[in-house]
Structures are given as structure tokens and as C-alpha cells.
XYZ file of C-alpha atoms in Angstrom:
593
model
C 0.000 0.000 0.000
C 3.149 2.702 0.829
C 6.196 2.691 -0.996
C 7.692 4.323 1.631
C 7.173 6.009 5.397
C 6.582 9.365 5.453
C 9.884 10.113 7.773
C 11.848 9.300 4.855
C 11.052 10.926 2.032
C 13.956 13.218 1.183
C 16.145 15.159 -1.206
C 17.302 12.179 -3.071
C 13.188 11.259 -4.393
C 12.857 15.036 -5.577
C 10.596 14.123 -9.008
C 9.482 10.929 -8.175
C 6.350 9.644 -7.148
C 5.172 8.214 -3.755
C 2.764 6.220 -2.553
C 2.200 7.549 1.612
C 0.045 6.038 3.961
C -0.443 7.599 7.470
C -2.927 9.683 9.677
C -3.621 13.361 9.023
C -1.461 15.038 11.947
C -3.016 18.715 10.644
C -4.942 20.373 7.640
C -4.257 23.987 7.082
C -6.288 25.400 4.452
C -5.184 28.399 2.565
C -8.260 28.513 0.044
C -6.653 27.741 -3.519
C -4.453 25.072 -1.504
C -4.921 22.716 1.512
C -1.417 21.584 3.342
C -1.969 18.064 4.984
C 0.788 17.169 7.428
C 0.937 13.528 6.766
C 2.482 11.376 10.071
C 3.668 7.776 10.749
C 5.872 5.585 12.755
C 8.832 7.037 10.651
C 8.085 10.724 11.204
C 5.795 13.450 9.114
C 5.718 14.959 5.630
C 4.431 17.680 4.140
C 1.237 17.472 1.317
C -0.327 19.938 -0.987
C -3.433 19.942 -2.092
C -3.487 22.438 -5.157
C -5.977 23.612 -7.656
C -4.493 21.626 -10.850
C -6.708 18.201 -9.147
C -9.796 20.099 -7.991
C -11.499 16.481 -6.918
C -8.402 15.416 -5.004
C -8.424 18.653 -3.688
C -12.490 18.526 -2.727
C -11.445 15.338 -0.982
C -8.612 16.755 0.655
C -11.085 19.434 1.849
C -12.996 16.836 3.839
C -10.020 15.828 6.035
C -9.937 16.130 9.528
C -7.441 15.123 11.966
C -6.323 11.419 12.567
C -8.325 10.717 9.433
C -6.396 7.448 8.110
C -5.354 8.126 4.660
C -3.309 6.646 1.188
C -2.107 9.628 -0.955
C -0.032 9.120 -4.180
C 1.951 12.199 -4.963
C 4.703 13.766 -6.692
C 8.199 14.332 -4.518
C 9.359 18.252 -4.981
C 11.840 20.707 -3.109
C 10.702 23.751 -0.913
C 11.395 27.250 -2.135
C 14.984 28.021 -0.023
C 12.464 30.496 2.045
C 10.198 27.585 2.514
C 12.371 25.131 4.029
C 11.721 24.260 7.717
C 14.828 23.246 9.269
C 12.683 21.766 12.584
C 11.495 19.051 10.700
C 13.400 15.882 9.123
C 11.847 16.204 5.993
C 11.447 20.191 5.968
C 13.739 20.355 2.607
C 11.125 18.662 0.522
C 7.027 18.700 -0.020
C 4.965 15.957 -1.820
C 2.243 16.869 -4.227
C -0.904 15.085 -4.108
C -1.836 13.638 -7.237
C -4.353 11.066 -5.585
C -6.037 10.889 -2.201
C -7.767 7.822 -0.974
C -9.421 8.269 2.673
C -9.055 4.284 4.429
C -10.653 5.319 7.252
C -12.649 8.463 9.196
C -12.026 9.654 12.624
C -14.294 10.601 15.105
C -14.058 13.793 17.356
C -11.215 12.880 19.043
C -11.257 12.322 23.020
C -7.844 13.443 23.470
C -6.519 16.967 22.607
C -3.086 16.482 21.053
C -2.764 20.491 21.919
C -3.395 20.424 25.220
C -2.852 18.045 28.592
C -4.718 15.581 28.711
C -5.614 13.839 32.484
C -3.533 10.235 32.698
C -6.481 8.816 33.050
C -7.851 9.339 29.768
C -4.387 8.751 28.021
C -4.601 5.406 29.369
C -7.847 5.230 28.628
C -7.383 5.701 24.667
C -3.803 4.801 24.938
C -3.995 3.368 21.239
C -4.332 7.470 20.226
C -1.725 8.237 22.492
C 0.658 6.390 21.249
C 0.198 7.937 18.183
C 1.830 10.979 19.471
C 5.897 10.962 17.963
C 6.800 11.496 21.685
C 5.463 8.219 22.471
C 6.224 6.527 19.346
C 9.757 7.362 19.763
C 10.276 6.310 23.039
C 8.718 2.839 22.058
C 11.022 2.430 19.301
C 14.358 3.443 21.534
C 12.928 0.849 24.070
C 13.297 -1.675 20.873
C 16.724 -0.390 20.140
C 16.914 -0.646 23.794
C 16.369 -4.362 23.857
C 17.772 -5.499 20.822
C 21.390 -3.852 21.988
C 21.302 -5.820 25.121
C 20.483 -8.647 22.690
C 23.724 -8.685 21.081
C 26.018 -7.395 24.046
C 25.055 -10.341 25.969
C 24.968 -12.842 23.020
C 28.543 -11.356 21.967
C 29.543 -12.888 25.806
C 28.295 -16.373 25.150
C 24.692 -15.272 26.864
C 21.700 -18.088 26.162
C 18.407 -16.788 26.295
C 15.899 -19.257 27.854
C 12.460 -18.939 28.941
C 11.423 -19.634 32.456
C 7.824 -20.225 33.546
C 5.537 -18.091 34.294
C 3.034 -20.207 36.242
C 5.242 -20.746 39.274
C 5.449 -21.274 42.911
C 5.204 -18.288 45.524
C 8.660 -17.139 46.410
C 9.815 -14.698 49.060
C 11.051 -11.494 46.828
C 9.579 -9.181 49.503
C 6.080 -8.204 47.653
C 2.586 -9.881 47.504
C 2.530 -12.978 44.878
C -0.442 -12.038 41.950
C -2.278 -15.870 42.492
C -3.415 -18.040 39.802
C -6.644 -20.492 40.828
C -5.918 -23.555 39.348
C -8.962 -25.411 37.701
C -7.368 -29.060 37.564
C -6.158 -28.872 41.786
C -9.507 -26.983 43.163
C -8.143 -24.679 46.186
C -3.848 -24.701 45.017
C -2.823 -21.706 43.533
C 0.041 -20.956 41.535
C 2.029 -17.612 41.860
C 3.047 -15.223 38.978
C 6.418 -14.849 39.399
C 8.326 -11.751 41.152
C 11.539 -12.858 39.201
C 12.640 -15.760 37.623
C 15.365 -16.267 40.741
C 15.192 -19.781 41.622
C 14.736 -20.952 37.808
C 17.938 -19.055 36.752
C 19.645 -20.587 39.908
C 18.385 -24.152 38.481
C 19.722 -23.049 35.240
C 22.875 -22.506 36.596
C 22.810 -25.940 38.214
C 22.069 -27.346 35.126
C 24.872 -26.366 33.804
C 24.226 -23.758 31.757
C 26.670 -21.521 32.469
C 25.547 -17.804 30.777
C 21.714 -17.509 31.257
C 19.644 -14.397 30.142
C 16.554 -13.596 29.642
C 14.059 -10.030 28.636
C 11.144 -11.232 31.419
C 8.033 -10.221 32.679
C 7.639 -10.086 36.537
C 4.522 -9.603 38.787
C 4.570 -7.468 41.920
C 1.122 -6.820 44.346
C 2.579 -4.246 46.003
C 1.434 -0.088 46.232
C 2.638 1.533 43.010
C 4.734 4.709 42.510
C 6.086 6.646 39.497
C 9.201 3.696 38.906
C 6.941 0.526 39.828
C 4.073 -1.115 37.766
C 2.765 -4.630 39.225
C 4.101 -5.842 35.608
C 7.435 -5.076 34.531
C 10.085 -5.754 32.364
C 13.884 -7.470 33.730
C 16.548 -7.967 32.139
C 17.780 -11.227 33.763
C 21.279 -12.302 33.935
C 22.953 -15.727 35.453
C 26.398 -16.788 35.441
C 28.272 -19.596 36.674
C 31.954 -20.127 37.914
C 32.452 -15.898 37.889
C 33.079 -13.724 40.609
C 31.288 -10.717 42.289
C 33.793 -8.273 39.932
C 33.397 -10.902 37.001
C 29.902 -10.201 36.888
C 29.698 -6.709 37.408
C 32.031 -6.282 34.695
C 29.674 -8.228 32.094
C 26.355 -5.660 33.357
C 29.309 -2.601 33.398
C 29.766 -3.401 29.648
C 26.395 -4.000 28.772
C 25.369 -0.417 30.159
C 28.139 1.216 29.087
C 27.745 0.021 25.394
C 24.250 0.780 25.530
C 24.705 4.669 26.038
C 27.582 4.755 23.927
C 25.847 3.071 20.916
C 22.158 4.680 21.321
C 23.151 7.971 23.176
C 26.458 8.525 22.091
C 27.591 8.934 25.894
C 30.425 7.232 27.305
C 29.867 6.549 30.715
C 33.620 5.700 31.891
C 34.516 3.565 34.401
C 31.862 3.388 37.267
C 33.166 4.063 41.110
C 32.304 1.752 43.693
C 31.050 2.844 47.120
C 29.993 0.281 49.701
C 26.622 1.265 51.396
C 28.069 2.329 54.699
C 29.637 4.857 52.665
C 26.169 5.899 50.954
C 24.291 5.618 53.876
C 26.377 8.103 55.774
C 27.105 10.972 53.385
C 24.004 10.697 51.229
C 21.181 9.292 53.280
C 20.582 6.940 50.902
C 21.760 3.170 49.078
C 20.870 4.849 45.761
C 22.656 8.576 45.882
C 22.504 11.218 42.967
C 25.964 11.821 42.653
C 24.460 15.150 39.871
C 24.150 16.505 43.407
C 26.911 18.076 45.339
C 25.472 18.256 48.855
C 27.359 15.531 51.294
C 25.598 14.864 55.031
C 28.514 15.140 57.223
C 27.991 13.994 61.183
C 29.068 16.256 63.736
C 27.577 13.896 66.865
C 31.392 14.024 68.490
C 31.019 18.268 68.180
C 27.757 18.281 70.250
C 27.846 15.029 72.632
C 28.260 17.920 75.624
C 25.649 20.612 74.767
C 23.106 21.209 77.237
C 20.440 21.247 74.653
C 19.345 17.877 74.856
C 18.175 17.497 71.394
C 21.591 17.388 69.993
C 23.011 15.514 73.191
C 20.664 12.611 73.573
C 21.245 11.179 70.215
C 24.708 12.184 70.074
C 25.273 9.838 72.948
C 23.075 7.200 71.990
C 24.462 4.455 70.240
C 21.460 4.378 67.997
C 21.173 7.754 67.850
C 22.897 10.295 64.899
C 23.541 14.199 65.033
C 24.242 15.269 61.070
C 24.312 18.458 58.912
C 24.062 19.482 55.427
C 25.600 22.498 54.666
C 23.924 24.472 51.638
C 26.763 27.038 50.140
C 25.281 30.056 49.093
C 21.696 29.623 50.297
C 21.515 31.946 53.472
C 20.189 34.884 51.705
C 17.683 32.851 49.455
C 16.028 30.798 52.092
C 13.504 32.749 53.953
C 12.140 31.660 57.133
C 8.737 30.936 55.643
C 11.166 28.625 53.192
C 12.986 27.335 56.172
C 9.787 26.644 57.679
C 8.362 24.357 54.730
C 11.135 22.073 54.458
C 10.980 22.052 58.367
C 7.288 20.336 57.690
C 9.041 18.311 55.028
C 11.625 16.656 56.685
C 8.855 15.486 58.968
C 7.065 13.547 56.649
C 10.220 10.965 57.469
C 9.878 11.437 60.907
C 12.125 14.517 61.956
C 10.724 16.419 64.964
C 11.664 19.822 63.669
C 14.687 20.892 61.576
C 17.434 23.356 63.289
C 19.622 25.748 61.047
C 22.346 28.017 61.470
C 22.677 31.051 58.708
C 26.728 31.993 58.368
C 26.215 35.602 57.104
C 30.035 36.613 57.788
C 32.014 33.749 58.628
C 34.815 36.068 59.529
C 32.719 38.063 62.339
C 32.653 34.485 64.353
C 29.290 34.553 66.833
C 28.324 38.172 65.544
C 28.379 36.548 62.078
C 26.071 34.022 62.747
C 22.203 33.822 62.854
C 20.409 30.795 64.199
C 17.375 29.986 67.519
C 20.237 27.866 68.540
C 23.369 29.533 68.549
C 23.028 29.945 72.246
C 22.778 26.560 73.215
C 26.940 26.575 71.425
C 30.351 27.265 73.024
C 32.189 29.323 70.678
C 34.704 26.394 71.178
C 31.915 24.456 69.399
C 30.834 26.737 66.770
C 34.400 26.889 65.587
C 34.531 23.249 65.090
C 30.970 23.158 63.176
C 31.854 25.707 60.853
C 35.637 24.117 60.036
C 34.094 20.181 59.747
C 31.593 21.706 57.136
C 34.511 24.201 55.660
C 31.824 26.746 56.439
C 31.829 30.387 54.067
C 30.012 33.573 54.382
C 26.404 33.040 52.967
C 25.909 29.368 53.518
C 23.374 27.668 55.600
C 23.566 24.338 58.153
C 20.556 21.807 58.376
C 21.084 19.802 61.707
C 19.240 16.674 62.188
C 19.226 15.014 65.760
C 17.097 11.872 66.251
C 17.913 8.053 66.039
C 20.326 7.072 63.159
C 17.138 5.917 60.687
C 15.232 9.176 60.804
C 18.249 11.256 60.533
C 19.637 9.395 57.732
C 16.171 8.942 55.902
C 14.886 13.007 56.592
C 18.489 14.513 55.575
C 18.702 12.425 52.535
C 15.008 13.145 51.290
C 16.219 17.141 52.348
C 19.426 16.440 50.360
C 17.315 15.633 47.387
C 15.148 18.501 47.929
C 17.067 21.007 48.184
C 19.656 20.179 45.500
C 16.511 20.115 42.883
C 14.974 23.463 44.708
C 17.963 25.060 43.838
C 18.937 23.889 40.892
C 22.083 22.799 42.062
C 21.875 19.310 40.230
C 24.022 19.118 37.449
C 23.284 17.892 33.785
C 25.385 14.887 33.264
C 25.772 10.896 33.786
C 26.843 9.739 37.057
C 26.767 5.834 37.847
C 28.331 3.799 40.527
C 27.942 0.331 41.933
C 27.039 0.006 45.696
C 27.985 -2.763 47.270
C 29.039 -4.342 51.066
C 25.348 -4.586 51.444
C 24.182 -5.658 55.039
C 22.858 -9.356 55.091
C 19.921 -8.848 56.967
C 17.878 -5.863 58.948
C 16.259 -6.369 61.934
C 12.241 -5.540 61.883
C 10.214 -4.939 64.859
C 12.340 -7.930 66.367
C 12.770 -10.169 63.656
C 15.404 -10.765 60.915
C 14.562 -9.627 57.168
C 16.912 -10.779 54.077
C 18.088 -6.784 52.853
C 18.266 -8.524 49.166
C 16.704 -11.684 49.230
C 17.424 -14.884 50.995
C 19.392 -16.947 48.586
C 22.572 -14.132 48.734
C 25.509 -15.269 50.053
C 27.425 -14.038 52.824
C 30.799 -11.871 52.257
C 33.327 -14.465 53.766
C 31.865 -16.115 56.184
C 30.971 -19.889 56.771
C 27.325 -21.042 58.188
C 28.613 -21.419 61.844
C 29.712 -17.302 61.358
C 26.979 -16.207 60.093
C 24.400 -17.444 62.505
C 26.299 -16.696 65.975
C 26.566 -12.872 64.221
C 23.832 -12.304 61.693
C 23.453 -8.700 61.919
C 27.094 -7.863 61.643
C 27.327 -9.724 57.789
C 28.042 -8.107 55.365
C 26.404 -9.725 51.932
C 27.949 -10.477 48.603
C 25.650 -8.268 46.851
C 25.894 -5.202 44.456
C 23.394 -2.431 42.948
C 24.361 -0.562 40.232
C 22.819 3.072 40.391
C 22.425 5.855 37.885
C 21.557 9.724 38.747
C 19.794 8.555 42.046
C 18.124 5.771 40.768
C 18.344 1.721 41.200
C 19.200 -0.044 37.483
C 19.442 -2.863 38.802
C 21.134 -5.495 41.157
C 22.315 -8.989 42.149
C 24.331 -11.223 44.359
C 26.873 -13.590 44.334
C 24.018 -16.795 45.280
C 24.475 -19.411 47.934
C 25.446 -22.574 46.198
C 26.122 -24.319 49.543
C 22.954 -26.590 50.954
C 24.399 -25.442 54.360
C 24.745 -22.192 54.216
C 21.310 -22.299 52.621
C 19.461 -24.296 55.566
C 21.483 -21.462 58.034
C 20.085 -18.537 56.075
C 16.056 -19.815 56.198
C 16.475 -21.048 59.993
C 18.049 -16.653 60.747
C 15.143 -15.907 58.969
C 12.745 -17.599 61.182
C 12.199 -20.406 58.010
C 11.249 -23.209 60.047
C 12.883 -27.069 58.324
C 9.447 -27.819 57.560
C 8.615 -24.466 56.042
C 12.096 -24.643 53.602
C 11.117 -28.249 52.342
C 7.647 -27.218 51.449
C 8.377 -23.702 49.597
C 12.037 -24.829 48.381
C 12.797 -28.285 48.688
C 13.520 -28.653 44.960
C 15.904 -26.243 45.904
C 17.579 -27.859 48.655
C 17.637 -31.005 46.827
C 19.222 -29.278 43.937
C 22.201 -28.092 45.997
C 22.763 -31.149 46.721
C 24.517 -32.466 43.607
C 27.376 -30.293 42.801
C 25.987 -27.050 42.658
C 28.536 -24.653 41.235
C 29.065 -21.604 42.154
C 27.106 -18.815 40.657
C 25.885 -15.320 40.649
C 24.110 -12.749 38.397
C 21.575 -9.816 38.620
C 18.667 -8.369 36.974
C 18.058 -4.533 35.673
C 14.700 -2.818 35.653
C 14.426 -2.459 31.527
C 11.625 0.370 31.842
C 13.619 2.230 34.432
C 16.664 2.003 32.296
C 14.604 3.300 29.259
C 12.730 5.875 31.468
C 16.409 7.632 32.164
C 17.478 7.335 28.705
C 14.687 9.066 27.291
C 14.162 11.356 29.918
C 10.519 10.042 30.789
C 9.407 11.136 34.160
C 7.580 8.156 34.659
C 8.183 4.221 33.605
C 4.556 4.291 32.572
C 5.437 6.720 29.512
C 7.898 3.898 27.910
C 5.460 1.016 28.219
C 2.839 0.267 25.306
C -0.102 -0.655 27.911
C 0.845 0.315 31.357
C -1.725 -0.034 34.335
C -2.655 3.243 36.530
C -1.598 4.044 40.373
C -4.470 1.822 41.615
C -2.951 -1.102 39.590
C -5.985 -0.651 36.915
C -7.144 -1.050 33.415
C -8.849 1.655 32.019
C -8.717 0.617 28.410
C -9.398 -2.787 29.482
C -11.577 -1.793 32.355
C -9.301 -4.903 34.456
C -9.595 -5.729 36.642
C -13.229 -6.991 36.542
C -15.282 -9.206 37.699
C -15.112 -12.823 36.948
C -17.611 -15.445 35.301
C -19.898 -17.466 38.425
C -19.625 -20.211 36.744
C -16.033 -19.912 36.031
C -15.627 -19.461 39.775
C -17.714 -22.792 40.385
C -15.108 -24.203 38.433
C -12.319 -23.203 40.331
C -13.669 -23.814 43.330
C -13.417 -19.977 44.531
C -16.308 -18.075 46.349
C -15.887 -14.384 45.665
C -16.667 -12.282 48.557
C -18.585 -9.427 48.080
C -17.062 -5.844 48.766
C -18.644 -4.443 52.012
C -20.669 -0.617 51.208
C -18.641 2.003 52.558
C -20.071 3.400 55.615
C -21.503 7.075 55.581
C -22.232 9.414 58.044
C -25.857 9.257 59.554
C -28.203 12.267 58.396
């Protein structure tokens, strides 16, 4: 029907003809002529409609937008004064010599010159993707995909398929259940990740294991998460922690050199104590300068027992951020929101300390809580910070997880309030991950529970669990998580010692992952991988705000439908079948009259 996409007509076809076929992205119509901005996958072209053809041009008159269309037409250059150097194919217009409408559009429900409500873009999301914005990012994703095709194929990568109807594993999110129809009441579990098939892989023998994977998450959704999304899952055998990390390295760093032209260099590695303590966070934006530096030792003798109750509690932390430059700009009604904000993670207020003449020592100063210093005190504040006239100190005093959480949220905030993020690449790979975190009393896997241990044998690990360290690395880009793995227990030992810290009783671990401990049993080797978020990855390439803007069908905040209208309601006798009762949804309760 085309003989070729409207994004690349060009110079070289001046005096041909065309054959086009596309939507009608606008009409303008001049009187004598009508101008038809003709749009596809590969971009948009310029029609004319001119007297010469008056029926084409009477058809031509009846166009309206999104109106699917075939037009034949004669390839010409632009006038120099004509050419419009914004568009691909602004050096060239075709002629319409024949115009054959396929199919009509109705009033659209989405203005393409205005913002439209997510809702409804979801809603019609077939028109939305129409848009070039969203058909480009679609097609990088596909470039996206097909370069980690061959960069992991170039290292001897097999891509195999793992189920998808699977058994519930414990990845630290609700399990989406399947009824099944053949076992009334046994459910199986749409897989979180493929984890303990690519560790069966491994023990298989296959070596190099990878895989472009749908995974299934229950859990509350945010502007990074969907309860579907897209892994890129990798699996090695008989490689190290820095083996592996050099494979993903590569495969990143090819990916931004080949589809963004950016070379990435060699990524730094800081261990997550590190992270933790001068960023407030295991996934810091290195784009911003600001650095949380703790000054507990300074302040363990004030009398102001905000500052000296945490900074002599071993669970406690006193930190600052100093802002350079920001005195004059922040006002106290400025002060005084990001006082509320810091709350919102827990922070029972927010002290700060203006240095308007760093020179003029106390008389320099402004802050409600200079008087609670020595000058002895101040003097070591302002030199740990390397403190300069104009630049303002956030304290935060509580115990060591509000602190760190509120200053590195402020950190954030700030540096984007004030523009002070910079325009550029920065990646890293944390690693020296804790093995487990203790929650309201019990032990919690930080990754998940088949990591292994940094040096340590079973006996080690359970007389100190807390104090392990795990063999586990993330690899972060401008403040967000890429992805991450582990160096995997391949030890049935080790493995039973991990479930029993966890509170995994013997009879729990045979029924969930006796396959598993079977498997170890016959000369497991050892192994380790990782997986990366694909729709984050292509969110930061193409500068989406949001992973829903680089998937085709994506579901809403409340993990919903609204093209689909899913979910909905099942079939009775479908549920007879499956041997489910459905429970209805209790009314709301309203206020009495």
C-alpha cells in the first residue's frame, strides 16, 4: 500500500512519485491550496493539495485530523524560504496527485494540543501512542532491547524462557495468584523474578543464562513501579562478584555509547556504609553536590538535649548538610516548609544556622540555637563543614534511621529546589550490602534470601547475623536503582542457616524450596548474576518522568485497566469451576443524616 514512510522521504526522491500512507497530523487550508501534514511511525511529511486536481483537492477538503489516509503524490523541493529546518523532511514537499481516505475519525477524546488527564491517556492509549513522543520512546525501548540482545549474546549469553506459572517465592512483595482449575483450592504464583529458575539453570549447567522477562509485583505503586514489569535477567556460573559486574558494566556502558552517544567511563564503587552516611541513601545522585557530614562528636556535651541525647546514643545520629550560598535565598517561611518536610520521614523539627560573615565568628552568625553553642563548638561546626560567608547548616538530631532517611530526602530537595543538580551521567555500583535488617524484632533478608554471605561460613553467620556483610551489588544511575544482584548461595548449608536466621522453620524450607535444597545437593557450582529494571533504564534514557510513559499498555496508580476496564469481575460459573467463592465488597459506611 506505501512505498515508503513518510519520515523518509527526502532530497534524493525530488521528481518521483510516492505512494504515503499515514494519519492526518493537521490540515491547514489556505483557500486555492490545503497543506496536509501527513504522520507515521517514521516521522511526518508535508502534502499539498493544489488547484491543478480540484477532486483530489475537494477530498482533501474533507479531512480532519487522525483521518487514516493513502495519498499518491509527486516528490518536490521547498522554495529556499520555505524550508523548515525543525522538521526531518522540511527540505522537501509531496504533491498530491491522488487521495484515498481508508478510514474516518471521530471527534477525538484526546486533545493532542493540550494536557490531557492520565487517566484518559490510558484510557485511549492506542491514540496516544500515536503521538511521535510516544512513538519514539517505544522504538528506543526496541533499540533498547535489541542492543542488550547482542552485548550479551557477543559474551556467550543463552536466552531461555522460564515459567511463568510458578510457585510463591519470598522477593519481599505480595505474589499475583493463579486459581488452578485441575487442583480446586492450590494456587500458583506469577512470578516476582525468575530467581530460583535461573539458579536451576545454573545448576544445570548452563553456564551464561539471560533472559528479557516479565515479573509480577502486588505491592502499592509509585512513578518507577508497575505490578508488571520488564527485567533484564542475567545468570552466570563459575564468575566472581567483579566478574559479573564487569559483564552488566559493559552491557550499560555500550548501551549509552551506541544509542546515546555517551560514554559513561569507568563506574566508582562505594559500599553502602559509605552511601548511607554521606548521602542518606543506598541509591545517591551523585548530579548533586550536597554531602551529610555527622558532627555527633562536636555536640555530645551541649546542654540542649536534642543534639546531646542522640549524640550519645548508640542508635542515635547528630548530622548536617551544609547548603553554600543559600543563606540569603532561604527565607524563614522557606525554612519553615522544608521544616514540615523533613517530617514527613519522621524529623521532629529541623534546626539551622545562617553563616552571614564567617569572619565576624558569633556576631556573624544567625540561628534559635546559637546559644545553646560554646564558641569552642561553633568553631569546630563551621571548620568540619569548611563553612563560608552566605551558607546555611541543616542539623538533624534523632535516632540514626530518621536522621539518615529526613536529611537524605532534604538532600534531594534542596539540590533540585535550587537547581544545584548538574546535567550529566553519574553511575556507581554500591555494594558491602548488610545481610539482613532487623524488623520490629525479627530478621529480614536486605536482598533476598538466597545471597551469600561476604566471607563467612554457616557457623559465622548465625552466631553474628546482623554484623554480615552480603555479597551483593546495585548498580545506580543519577539517584536511581538499574538494577542489582548477588553472588548466590550454592552451599545446601549455608542455605538451611540462612532460612532457619530468617525464622524459616525445616518444615517451612522443604515445602516452599525443597527442589531447591535437593538441587544443591549435587554439585551445585558456584554462581551469581543480577537483573536490571528495563523500563527504568529506558525511562532515564529518554528522559521520561515516569516508567509508565515507555510502556505500550501500562496499568494506573491503583494497579488498573482503564482501556481494558481490568480488573473486573469474573464469570460465576467460572468461579464454580475453580472452586473460589468471591466475597462481596462491604458498602462504605456514611455518616448518619
Amino acid at each position: 500500500m506505501r512505498s515508503l514512510f513518510c519520515g523518509e522521504v527526502n532530497e534524493s526522491h525530488v521528481g518521483q512519485e510516492v505512494t504515503l500512507c499515514g494519519w492526518v497530523n493537521r490540515r491547514r487550508d489556505l483557500g486555492a491550496v490545503i497543506f496536509v501534514d501527513l504522520r507515521d511511525r517514521e516521522g511526518i511529511v508535508q502534502v499539498v493539495f493544489d488547484p491543478d486536481l480540484q477532486d483530489v483537492l475537494a477530498t482533501a477538503n474533507t479531512l480532519r485530523n487522525e483521518f487514516c489516509v493513502q495519498i499518491k503524490g509527486k516528490v518536490r523541493a521547498r522554495p529556499e524560504s520555505q524550508v523548515n529546518k525543525t522538521m526531518a523532511t522540511g527540505a522537501i514537499e509531496v504533491l498530491g496527485l491522488e487521495l484515498n481516505i481508508l478510514n474516518k475519525s471521530a471527534p477525538l477524546p484526546l486533545d493532542s494540543n493540550q494536557e490531557n488527564s492520565e487517566e484518559n491517556r490510558l484510557k485511549y492509549r492506542y491514540l496516544d501512542l500515536r503521538r511521535p513522543e510516544m512513538t519514539e520512546r517505544l522504538r528506543f525501548r526496541a533499540k533498547v532491547t535489541s542492543q542488550v540482545r547482542a552485548s550479551l549474546e557477543a559474551q556467550a549469553f543463552m536466552d531461555i524462557e522460564t515459567p511463568i506459572l510458578t510457585a510463591a517465592t519470598p522477593e519481599g512483595a505480595r505474589d499475583y495468584l493463579v486459581p488452578s482449575r485441575t487442583q480446586k483450592g492450590n494456587f500458583f504464583a506469577l512470578p516476582q523474578s525468575p530467581q530460583l529458575f535461573k539458579q536451576l539453570l545454573m545448576m544445570s549447567g548452563m553456564e551464561r543464562y539471560y533472559q528479557i522477562v516479565k515479573c509480577f509485583r502486588d505491592e502499592d505503586l509509585r512513578a518507577d513501579r508497575q505490578p508488571e514489569f520488564t527485567q533484564i535477567d542475567i545468570e552466570t556460573s563459575f564468575m566472581s562478584a567483579e566478574q559479573v559486574m564487569s559483564v552488566a558494566e559493559k552491557m550499560i556502558r555500550e548501551l549509552f555509547e551506541s544509542l546515546l552517544n555517551v560514554d559513561l567511563g569507568e563506574f566508582p564503587h562505594m559500599t553502602y556504609a559509605e552511601a548511607m552516611t554521606r548521602y542518606g541513601s543506598d541509591k545517591p545522585d551523585l548530579r548533586n553536590p550536597l554531602e551529610i557530614v555527622d558532627v555527633a562528636d562536636i555536640l555530645k556535651d551541649v546542654e540542649f538535649k536534642v543534639f546531646s541525647g542522640p549524640a550519645n546514643d548508640p542508635k542515635g545520629r547528630v548530622s548536617v548538610i551544609k547548603v553554600p550560598g543559600a543563606a540569603a535565598e532561604l527565607s524563614r517561611k522557606k525554612l519553615d516548609n522544608y521544616t514540615k518536610y523533613v517530617g514527613i520521614y519522621g524529623a521532629k523539627g529541623m534546626p539551622w544556622l545562617k553563616v552571614n560573615d564567617v569572619d565576624a565568628g558569633r556576631d556573624g552568625l544567625q540561628s534559635p540555637i546559637l546559644k545553646f553553642l560554646s564558641d569552642d563548638e561553633v568553631t569546630q561546626l563551621l571548620t568540619r563543614v569548611n563553612a563560608a560567608s552566605g551558607d546555611i547548616i541543616f542539623f538533624g538530631a534523632d535516632t540514626y534511621n530518621v536522621v539518615t532517611e529526613s536529611l537524605g530526602a532534604l538532600r534531594l530537595k534542596l539540590g533540585e529546589d535550587l537547581g544545584m543538580v548538574s546535567d550529566e551521567w553519574k553511575p556507581l555500583w554500591v555494594v558491602d550490602f548488610p545481610m539482613f535488617e532487623e524488623i520490629n524484632g525479627g530478621m529480614h533478608a536486605l536482598h533476598h534470601p538466597f545471597t551469600a554471605p561476604t566471607d563467612m561460613t554457616a557457623e559465622e553467620l548465625e552466631a553474628n547475623p546482623i554484623g554480615a556483610l552480603s555479597n551483593a551489588y546495585d548498580m545506580v544511575l543519577n539517584g536511581c536503582e538499574l538494577g542489582g544482584g548477588s553472588v548466590r548461595i550454592h552451599n545446601e548449608d549455608m542455605q538451611a542457616a540462612v532460612f532457619r536466621i530468617l525464622g524459616i522453620s525445616d518444615e517451612e524450607a522443604q515445602e516452599k524450596f525443597g527442589f531447591l535444597l535437593e538441587a544443591l545437593r549435587y554439585g551445585t557450582p558456584p554462581h551469581a548474576g543480577l537483573a536490571f529494571g528495563l523500563d527504568r533504564i529506558v525511562m532515564l534514557m529518554t528522559g521520561a518522568t515516569s516508567i509508565r510513559d515507555v510502556m505500550a499498555f501500562p496499568k494506573t496508580t491503583t494497579a488498573a485497566c482503564p482501556l481494558t476496564n481490568a480488573p473486573g469481575k469474573a464469570n460465576p460459573a467460572q468461579l464454580v469451576e475453580l472452586g473460589i467463592q468471591a466475597i462481596p465488597k462491604e458498602p462504605e459506611e456514611t455518616d448518619a443524616e
